[in-house]
Amino acid sequence: MAFLKRLLIQYNQLQKDPAPLCFAKPKDQDNDITHWTGYIDGPPQTPYAGGRFYLVIDFPPDYPFKAPRVQFTTPIYHPNISAKGEICLDILHSQWSPALSIRALLLSICSLLTDPNLDHGLNREALKCCEMDRKQFEETASQWTQKYASKQA
């Protein structure tokens, strides 16, 4: 039960001090505070600008000692995000710390959109394209953003 209280506290903190370009909340606060939905708006001056990328966050019973499971539901062309929406980010795996807040997690994912980690990729095609032809990578990522994540659609 302590982890449910912690989730509620973090949700209240996130409402008071929202992360720039990010939003997340429990899908059904009254019945299940462990399943959240949210989005990240594409950072300016990236191929993701103008897009809104939806995600789900599921908190395990041993949170905060175990990282939440975060997955994009909007298709996104990125070296560190798989076709299934899985995210390759150290703080979601080996570098997770119970001290990390949900706000910090959202900001880290947003930062990944600005600066892909080319040492660890889940999308091999996007990784190879980013390494070999950055301009082509950015064009493809921008096309995917317009096709799947446009806020104007």
Short mmCIF file of N, CA and C in Angstrom, two decimals:
data_model
loop_
_atom_site.label_atom_id
_atom_site.label_comp_id
_atom_site.label_asym_id
_atom_site.label_seq_id
_atom_site.Cartn_x
_atom_site.Cartn_y
_atom_site.Cartn_z
N MET A 1 0.80 -1.21 0.00
CA MET A 1 0.00 0.00 0.00
C MET A 1 0.84 1.27 0.00
N ALA A 2 2.06 1.17 0.54
CA ALA A 2 2.92 2.34 0.57
C ALA A 2 3.24 2.83 -0.83
N PHE A 3 3.39 1.90 -1.77
CA PHE A 3 3.72 2.33 -3.13
C PHE A 3 2.54 3.04 -3.77
N LEU A 4 1.31 2.69 -3.40
CA LEU A 4 0.14 3.40 -3.93
C LEU A 4 0.12 4.84 -3.41
N LYS A 5 0.47 5.01 -2.13
CA LYS A 5 0.54 6.35 -1.55
C LYS A 5 1.62 7.17 -2.26
N ARG A 6 2.76 6.52 -2.54
CA ARG A 6 3.84 7.23 -3.22
C ARG A 6 3.40 7.65 -4.63
N LEU A 7 2.69 6.79 -5.34
CA LEU A 7 2.20 7.15 -6.67
C LEU A 7 1.26 8.35 -6.61
N LEU A 8 0.41 8.36 -5.62
CA LEU A 8 -0.52 9.48 -5.47
C LEU A 8 0.23 10.77 -5.15
N ILE A 9 1.23 10.69 -4.31
CA ILE A 9 2.05 11.87 -3.99
C ILE A 9 2.76 12.37 -5.26
N GLN A 10 3.33 11.45 -6.02
CA GLN A 10 4.04 11.86 -7.24
C GLN A 10 3.07 12.45 -8.26
N TYR A 11 1.89 11.90 -8.33
CA TYR A 11 0.89 12.45 -9.24
C TYR A 11 0.54 13.89 -8.84
N ASN A 12 0.33 14.12 -7.56
CA ASN A 12 0.03 15.46 -7.08
C ASN A 12 1.19 16.42 -7.35
N GLN A 13 2.42 15.95 -7.16
CA GLN A 13 3.59 16.80 -7.46
C GLN A 13 3.67 17.12 -8.95
N LEU A 14 3.35 16.15 -9.78
CA LEU A 14 3.38 16.35 -11.23
C LEU A 14 2.32 17.36 -11.67
N GLN A 15 1.19 17.36 -10.99
CA GLN A 15 0.16 18.36 -11.30
C GLN A 15 0.60 19.76 -10.91
N LYS A 16 1.31 19.88 -9.78
CA LYS A 16 1.78 21.19 -9.31
C LYS A 16 2.96 21.70 -10.13
N ASP A 17 3.82 20.79 -10.59
CA ASP A 17 5.02 21.17 -11.32
C ASP A 17 5.17 20.25 -12.54
N PRO A 18 4.36 20.49 -13.58
CA PRO A 18 4.40 19.59 -14.75
C PRO A 18 5.74 19.67 -15.48
N ALA A 19 6.11 18.55 -16.05
CA ALA A 19 7.34 18.50 -16.85
C ALA A 19 7.07 19.16 -18.20
N PRO A 20 7.99 20.00 -18.67
CA PRO A 20 7.79 20.63 -19.99
C PRO A 20 7.65 19.56 -21.08
N LEU A 21 6.70 19.78 -21.97
CA LEU A 21 6.44 18.91 -23.12
C LEU A 21 5.91 17.53 -22.75
N CYS A 22 5.60 17.31 -21.48
CA CYS A 22 5.20 15.98 -21.01
C CYS A 22 3.91 16.06 -20.20
N PHE A 23 3.17 14.95 -20.24
CA PHE A 23 1.96 14.84 -19.43
C PHE A 23 1.74 13.38 -19.10
N ALA A 24 1.32 13.10 -17.88
CA ALA A 24 0.97 11.74 -17.49
C ALA A 24 0.03 11.79 -16.30
N LYS A 25 -0.88 10.83 -16.26
CA LYS A 25 -1.81 10.72 -15.15
C LYS A 25 -2.34 9.29 -15.09
N PRO A 26 -2.87 8.90 -13.93
CA PRO A 26 -3.49 7.58 -13.85
C PRO A 26 -4.67 7.50 -14.82
N LYS A 27 -4.79 6.37 -15.50
CA LYS A 27 -5.90 6.21 -16.45
C LYS A 27 -7.23 6.23 -15.71
N ASP A 28 -7.26 5.60 -14.54
CA ASP A 28 -8.46 5.56 -13.71
C ASP A 28 -8.03 5.71 -12.25
N GLN A 29 -7.90 6.95 -11.82
CA GLN A 29 -7.35 7.24 -10.50
C GLN A 29 -8.15 6.59 -9.37
N ASP A 30 -9.42 6.42 -9.55
CA ASP A 30 -10.25 5.86 -8.47
C ASP A 30 -10.11 4.35 -8.33
N ASN A 31 -9.81 3.65 -9.43
CA ASN A 31 -9.80 2.19 -9.39
C ASN A 31 -8.43 1.54 -9.58
N ASP A 32 -7.50 2.23 -10.27
CA ASP A 32 -6.19 1.62 -10.53
C ASP A 32 -5.15 2.71 -10.78
N ILE A 33 -4.47 3.11 -9.74
CA ILE A 33 -3.48 4.18 -9.85
C ILE A 33 -2.14 3.66 -10.40
N THR A 34 -2.05 2.36 -10.66
CA THR A 34 -0.79 1.78 -11.16
C THR A 34 -0.69 1.80 -12.68
N HIS A 35 -1.75 2.13 -13.37
CA HIS A 35 -1.74 2.18 -14.84
C HIS A 35 -1.98 3.63 -15.27
N TRP A 36 -0.96 4.21 -15.90
CA TRP A 36 -1.03 5.61 -16.31
C TRP A 36 -0.99 5.72 -17.83
N THR A 37 -1.50 6.81 -18.32
CA THR A 37 -1.37 7.17 -19.73
C THR A 37 -0.80 8.59 -19.78
N GLY A 38 -0.20 8.90 -20.90
CA GLY A 38 0.36 10.24 -21.05
C GLY A 38 0.88 10.46 -22.45
N TYR A 39 1.60 11.53 -22.59
CA TYR A 39 2.20 11.84 -23.88
C TYR A 39 3.44 12.69 -23.69
N ILE A 40 4.22 12.71 -24.76
CA ILE A 40 5.36 13.61 -24.85
C ILE A 40 5.22 14.36 -26.16
N ASP A 41 5.25 15.67 -26.09
CA ASP A 41 5.24 16.49 -27.30
C ASP A 41 6.65 16.54 -27.86
N GLY A 42 6.76 16.40 -29.17
CA GLY A 42 8.08 16.41 -29.80
C GLY A 42 8.83 17.70 -29.50
N PRO A 43 10.07 17.58 -29.04
CA PRO A 43 10.85 18.78 -28.74
C PRO A 43 11.08 19.64 -29.98
N PRO A 44 11.09 20.96 -29.81
CA PRO A 44 11.36 21.85 -30.94
C PRO A 44 12.73 21.54 -31.55
N GLN A 45 12.86 21.84 -32.81
CA GLN A 45 14.12 21.68 -33.55
C GLN A 45 14.59 20.23 -33.57
N THR A 46 13.63 19.31 -33.56
CA THR A 46 13.92 17.89 -33.76
C THR A 46 12.94 17.40 -34.82
N PRO A 47 13.18 16.24 -35.39
CA PRO A 47 12.22 15.71 -36.37
C PRO A 47 10.87 15.35 -35.73
N TYR A 48 10.79 15.40 -34.41
CA TYR A 48 9.57 15.05 -33.70
C TYR A 48 8.72 16.27 -33.36
N ALA A 49 9.21 17.47 -33.67
CA ALA A 49 8.49 18.71 -33.38
C ALA A 49 7.13 18.68 -34.06
N GLY A 50 6.12 19.14 -33.35
CA GLY A 50 4.76 19.16 -33.88
C GLY A 50 4.02 17.86 -33.66
N GLY A 51 4.69 16.87 -33.10
CA GLY A 51 4.04 15.58 -32.84
C GLY A 51 3.69 15.41 -31.38
N ARG A 52 2.72 14.57 -31.15
CA ARG A 52 2.35 14.18 -29.79
C ARG A 52 2.42 12.66 -29.74
N PHE A 53 3.27 12.15 -28.88
CA PHE A 53 3.56 10.73 -28.80
C PHE A 53 2.99 10.17 -27.50
N TYR A 54 1.97 9.34 -27.64
CA TYR A 54 1.29 8.79 -26.47
C TYR A 54 2.05 7.59 -25.92
N LEU A 55 1.92 7.41 -24.61
CA LEU A 55 2.59 6.29 -23.96
C LEU A 55 1.76 5.78 -22.80
N VAL A 56 2.12 4.58 -22.36
CA VAL A 56 1.51 3.99 -21.17
C VAL A 56 2.63 3.73 -20.17
N ILE A 57 2.28 3.87 -18.91
CA ILE A 57 3.23 3.63 -17.82
C ILE A 57 2.55 2.69 -16.84
N ASP A 58 3.18 1.55 -16.61
CA ASP A 58 2.65 0.58 -15.65
C ASP A 58 3.65 0.41 -14.51
N PHE A 59 3.15 0.61 -13.30
CA PHE A 59 3.99 0.53 -12.11
C PHE A 59 3.85 -0.86 -11.46
N PRO A 60 4.98 -1.54 -11.26
CA PRO A 60 4.93 -2.86 -10.63
C PRO A 60 4.66 -2.74 -9.13
N PRO A 61 4.22 -3.82 -8.49
CA PRO A 61 3.95 -3.77 -7.04
C PRO A 61 5.17 -3.40 -6.20
N ASP A 62 6.39 -3.67 -6.73
CA ASP A 62 7.59 -3.33 -5.96
C ASP A 62 8.19 -1.98 -6.35
N TYR A 63 7.39 -1.13 -7.04
CA TYR A 63 7.80 0.25 -7.27
C TYR A 63 7.87 0.93 -5.91
N PRO A 64 8.82 1.75 -5.61
CA PRO A 64 9.83 2.37 -6.46
C PRO A 64 11.14 1.60 -6.55
N PHE A 65 11.17 0.40 -6.02
CA PHE A 65 12.42 -0.37 -6.05
C PHE A 65 12.66 -1.02 -7.41
N LYS A 66 11.62 -1.09 -8.20
CA LYS A 66 11.72 -1.58 -9.57
C LYS A 66 11.13 -0.51 -10.48
N ALA A 67 11.76 -0.31 -11.63
CA ALA A 67 11.32 0.73 -12.57
C ALA A 67 9.94 0.42 -13.14
N PRO A 68 9.20 1.47 -13.47
CA PRO A 68 7.93 1.24 -14.17
C PRO A 68 8.20 0.76 -15.60
N ARG A 69 7.21 0.14 -16.19
CA ARG A 69 7.30 -0.28 -17.60
C ARG A 69 6.65 0.85 -18.41
N VAL A 70 7.43 1.42 -19.31
CA VAL A 70 6.96 2.53 -20.13
C VAL A 70 7.04 2.12 -21.59
N GLN A 71 5.98 2.40 -22.32
CA GLN A 71 5.93 2.00 -23.73
C GLN A 71 5.15 3.04 -24.52
N PHE A 72 5.71 3.43 -25.67
CA PHE A 72 4.98 4.32 -26.57
C PHE A 72 3.87 3.54 -27.25
N THR A 73 2.72 4.19 -27.42
CA THR A 73 1.64 3.59 -28.19
C THR A 73 1.53 4.24 -29.57
N THR A 74 2.17 5.38 -29.74
CA THR A 74 2.24 6.05 -31.03
C THR A 74 3.49 5.58 -31.75
N PRO A 75 3.39 5.15 -33.00
CA PRO A 75 4.60 4.77 -33.74
C PRO A 75 5.57 5.95 -33.81
N ILE A 76 6.85 5.64 -33.64
CA ILE A 76 7.88 6.67 -33.65
C ILE A 76 9.15 6.06 -34.25
N TYR A 77 9.76 6.77 -35.17
CA TYR A 77 10.99 6.32 -35.82
C TYR A 77 12.17 6.86 -35.03
N HIS A 78 12.77 5.99 -34.23
CA HIS A 78 13.84 6.42 -33.33
C HIS A 78 14.74 5.22 -33.04
N PRO A 79 16.06 5.43 -32.98
CA PRO A 79 16.97 4.31 -32.75
C PRO A 79 16.75 3.57 -31.43
N ASN A 80 16.26 4.28 -30.41
CA ASN A 80 16.13 3.69 -29.08
C ASN A 80 14.71 3.27 -28.73
N ILE A 81 13.83 3.25 -29.73
CA ILE A 81 12.44 2.87 -29.50
C ILE A 81 12.05 1.81 -30.54
N SER A 82 11.61 0.66 -30.04
CA SER A 82 11.28 -0.46 -30.94
C SER A 82 9.96 -0.22 -31.65
N ALA A 83 9.69 -1.08 -32.63
CA ALA A 83 8.42 -1.02 -33.35
C ALA A 83 7.24 -1.27 -32.42
N LYS A 84 7.47 -1.95 -31.30
CA LYS A 84 6.43 -2.21 -30.31
C LYS A 84 6.28 -1.07 -29.31
N GLY A 85 7.15 -0.06 -29.42
CA GLY A 85 7.09 1.08 -28.51
C GLY A 85 7.97 0.95 -27.28
N GLU A 86 8.72 -0.15 -27.18
CA GLU A 86 9.63 -0.34 -26.05
C GLU A 86 10.75 0.69 -26.12
N ILE A 87 11.21 1.13 -24.96
CA ILE A 87 12.20 2.21 -24.89
C ILE A 87 13.49 1.69 -24.29
N CYS A 88 14.59 1.94 -24.99
CA CYS A 88 15.91 1.59 -24.49
C CYS A 88 16.48 2.84 -23.82
N LEU A 89 16.36 2.87 -22.49
CA LEU A 89 16.82 4.01 -21.70
C LEU A 89 17.35 3.45 -20.39
N ASP A 90 18.58 3.79 -20.07
CA ASP A 90 19.25 3.18 -18.92
C ASP A 90 18.45 3.29 -17.61
N ILE A 91 17.76 4.41 -17.39
CA ILE A 91 17.05 4.54 -16.12
C ILE A 91 15.79 3.68 -16.05
N LEU A 92 15.40 3.09 -17.17
CA LEU A 92 14.29 2.14 -17.14
C LEU A 92 14.78 0.72 -16.88
N HIS A 93 16.09 0.59 -16.80
CA HIS A 93 16.67 -0.75 -16.63
C HIS A 93 17.76 -0.70 -15.56
N SER A 94 19.01 -0.76 -15.99
CA SER A 94 20.13 -0.91 -15.05
C SER A 94 20.38 0.30 -14.16
N GLN A 95 20.01 1.49 -14.60
CA GLN A 95 20.30 2.70 -13.82
C GLN A 95 19.09 3.24 -13.06
N TRP A 96 18.06 2.42 -12.92
CA TRP A 96 16.89 2.86 -12.18
C TRP A 96 17.26 3.11 -10.71
N SER A 97 16.67 4.13 -10.14
CA SER A 97 16.87 4.45 -8.72
C SER A 97 15.52 4.78 -8.11
N PRO A 98 15.25 4.28 -6.92
CA PRO A 98 14.00 4.63 -6.24
C PRO A 98 13.84 6.14 -6.00
N ALA A 99 14.94 6.88 -6.08
CA ALA A 99 14.88 8.33 -5.88
C ALA A 99 14.33 9.06 -7.09
N LEU A 100 14.25 8.40 -8.24
CA LEU A 100 13.76 9.06 -9.45
C LEU A 100 12.25 9.28 -9.37
N SER A 101 11.85 10.45 -9.78
CA SER A 101 10.42 10.78 -9.79
C SER A 101 9.84 10.47 -11.18
N ILE A 102 8.53 10.45 -11.25
CA ILE A 102 7.86 10.27 -12.53
C ILE A 102 8.18 11.45 -13.45
N ARG A 103 8.26 12.63 -12.87
CA ARG A 103 8.61 13.83 -13.65
C ARG A 103 9.99 13.66 -14.28
N ALA A 104 10.97 13.20 -13.49
CA ALA A 104 12.33 13.00 -14.02
C ALA A 104 12.34 11.94 -15.11
N LEU A 105 11.54 10.91 -14.94
CA LEU A 105 11.44 9.86 -15.95
C LEU A 105 10.91 10.42 -17.27
N LEU A 106 9.84 11.20 -17.20
CA LEU A 106 9.27 11.81 -18.41
C LEU A 106 10.28 12.73 -19.10
N LEU A 107 10.99 13.52 -18.30
CA LEU A 107 12.00 14.43 -18.87
C LEU A 107 13.13 13.65 -19.54
N SER A 108 13.50 12.52 -18.98
CA SER A 108 14.56 11.69 -19.57
C SER A 108 14.12 11.10 -20.91
N ILE A 109 12.87 10.68 -20.98
CA ILE A 109 12.36 10.15 -22.25
C ILE A 109 12.29 11.26 -23.29
N CYS A 110 11.85 12.43 -22.88
CA CYS A 110 11.80 13.59 -23.78
C CYS A 110 13.21 13.93 -24.28
N SER A 111 14.18 13.89 -23.40
CA SER A 111 15.57 14.17 -23.76
C SER A 111 16.10 13.15 -24.78
N LEU A 112 15.65 11.92 -24.66
CA LEU A 112 16.07 10.88 -25.60
C LEU A 112 15.62 11.21 -27.03
N LEU A 113 14.49 11.91 -27.16
CA LEU A 113 14.02 12.31 -28.49
C LEU A 113 14.95 13.36 -29.09
N THR A 114 15.57 14.15 -28.25
CA THR A 114 16.51 15.17 -28.72
C THR A 114 17.88 14.57 -29.02
N ASP A 115 18.31 13.66 -28.17
CA ASP A 115 19.65 13.07 -28.28
C ASP A 115 19.59 11.54 -28.23
N PRO A 116 19.40 10.89 -29.38
CA PRO A 116 19.39 9.42 -29.38
C PRO A 116 20.73 8.86 -28.89
N ASN A 117 20.67 7.72 -28.22
CA ASN A 117 21.87 7.03 -27.78
C ASN A 117 22.24 6.01 -28.84
N LEU A 118 23.26 6.31 -29.63
CA LEU A 118 23.63 5.45 -30.75
C LEU A 118 24.44 4.23 -30.32
N ASP A 119 24.76 4.14 -29.04
CA ASP A 119 25.47 2.97 -28.53
C ASP A 119 24.52 1.81 -28.23
N HIS A 120 23.24 2.12 -28.07
CA HIS A 120 22.26 1.09 -27.73
C HIS A 120 20.98 1.35 -28.50
N GLY A 121 20.69 0.48 -29.45
CA GLY A 121 19.49 0.67 -30.25
C GLY A 121 18.54 -0.50 -30.19
N LEU A 122 17.25 -0.20 -30.27
CA LEU A 122 16.23 -1.23 -30.38
C LEU A 122 15.69 -1.31 -31.80
N ASN A 123 15.73 -0.20 -32.50
CA ASN A 123 15.28 -0.15 -33.89
C ASN A 123 16.53 -0.11 -34.76
N ARG A 124 16.93 -1.26 -35.23
CA ARG A 124 18.20 -1.36 -35.99
C ARG A 124 18.19 -0.53 -37.26
N GLU A 125 17.06 -0.48 -37.94
CA GLU A 125 16.98 0.31 -39.18
C GLU A 125 17.19 1.79 -38.89
N ALA A 126 16.50 2.30 -37.88
CA ALA A 126 16.64 3.72 -37.52
C ALA A 126 18.05 4.01 -37.01
N LEU A 127 18.61 3.07 -36.26
CA LEU A 127 19.98 3.24 -35.75
C LEU A 127 20.98 3.33 -36.90
N LYS A 128 20.89 2.40 -37.83
CA LYS A 128 21.81 2.40 -38.97
C LYS A 128 21.65 3.67 -39.80
N CYS A 129 20.41 4.06 -40.05
CA CYS A 129 20.16 5.27 -40.83
C CYS A 129 20.71 6.50 -40.11
N CYS A 130 20.53 6.58 -38.81
CA CYS A 130 21.01 7.71 -38.03
C CYS A 130 22.54 7.79 -38.07
N GLU A 131 23.19 6.63 -38.03
CA GLU A 131 24.65 6.59 -38.06
C GLU A 131 25.21 6.91 -39.45
N MET A 132 24.54 6.42 -40.48
CA MET A 132 25.07 6.53 -41.84
C MET A 132 24.65 7.81 -42.56
N ASP A 133 23.42 8.26 -42.34
CA ASP A 133 22.88 9.40 -43.08
C ASP A 133 21.90 10.16 -42.18
N ARG A 134 22.44 11.03 -41.37
CA ARG A 134 21.62 11.74 -40.37
C ARG A 134 20.49 12.53 -41.03
N LYS A 135 20.76 13.12 -42.19
CA LYS A 135 19.72 13.90 -42.87
C LYS A 135 18.55 13.00 -43.27
N GLN A 136 18.84 11.82 -43.82
CA GLN A 136 17.79 10.88 -44.20
C GLN A 136 17.03 10.39 -42.97
N PHE A 137 17.76 10.12 -41.90
CA PHE A 137 17.11 9.72 -40.66
C PHE A 137 16.10 10.77 -40.21
N GLU A 138 16.53 12.03 -40.19
CA GLU A 138 15.66 13.11 -39.73
C GLU A 138 14.45 13.28 -40.65
N GLU A 139 14.64 13.09 -41.96
CA GLU A 139 13.51 13.18 -42.89
C GLU A 139 12.50 12.07 -42.61
N THR A 140 12.99 10.85 -42.41
CA THR A 140 12.09 9.72 -42.14
C THR A 140 11.37 9.91 -40.80
N ALA A 141 12.10 10.34 -39.78
CA ALA A 141 11.50 10.57 -38.47
C ALA A 141 10.43 11.67 -38.55
N SER A 142 10.70 12.69 -39.33
CA SER A 142 9.74 13.77 -39.52
C SER A 142 8.49 13.28 -40.26
N GLN A 143 8.69 12.44 -41.27
CA GLN A 143 7.55 11.87 -42.00
C GLN A 143 6.68 11.01 -41.08
N TRP A 144 7.31 10.20 -40.25
CA TRP A 144 6.56 9.38 -39.30
C TRP A 144 5.80 10.26 -38.32
N THR A 145 6.44 11.34 -37.87
CA THR A 145 5.80 12.26 -36.94
C THR A 145 4.54 12.84 -37.57
N GLN A 146 4.66 13.28 -38.83
CA GLN A 146 3.51 13.85 -39.52
C GLN A 146 2.42 12.81 -39.74
N LYS A 147 2.83 11.59 -40.06
CA LYS A 147 1.86 10.52 -40.37
C LYS A 147 1.15 9.99 -39.13
N TYR A 148 1.89 9.78 -38.05
CA TYR A 148 1.33 9.09 -36.88
C TYR A 148 1.07 9.98 -35.67
N ALA A 149 1.76 11.11 -35.57
CA ALA A 149 1.72 11.87 -34.31
C ALA A 149 1.31 13.32 -34.46
N SER A 150 0.87 13.72 -35.63
CA SER A 150 0.54 15.12 -35.85
C SER A 150 -0.60 15.57 -34.92
N LYS A 151 -0.37 16.66 -34.21
CA LYS A 151 -1.39 17.19 -33.32
C LYS A 151 -2.50 17.87 -34.12
N GLN A 152 -2.25 18.17 -35.39
CA GLN A 152 -3.24 18.81 -36.23
C GLN A 152 -4.25 17.80 -36.79
N ALA A 153 -3.91 16.52 -36.73
CA ALA A 153 -4.78 15.48 -37.32
C ALA A 153 -6.02 15.26 -36.50
#
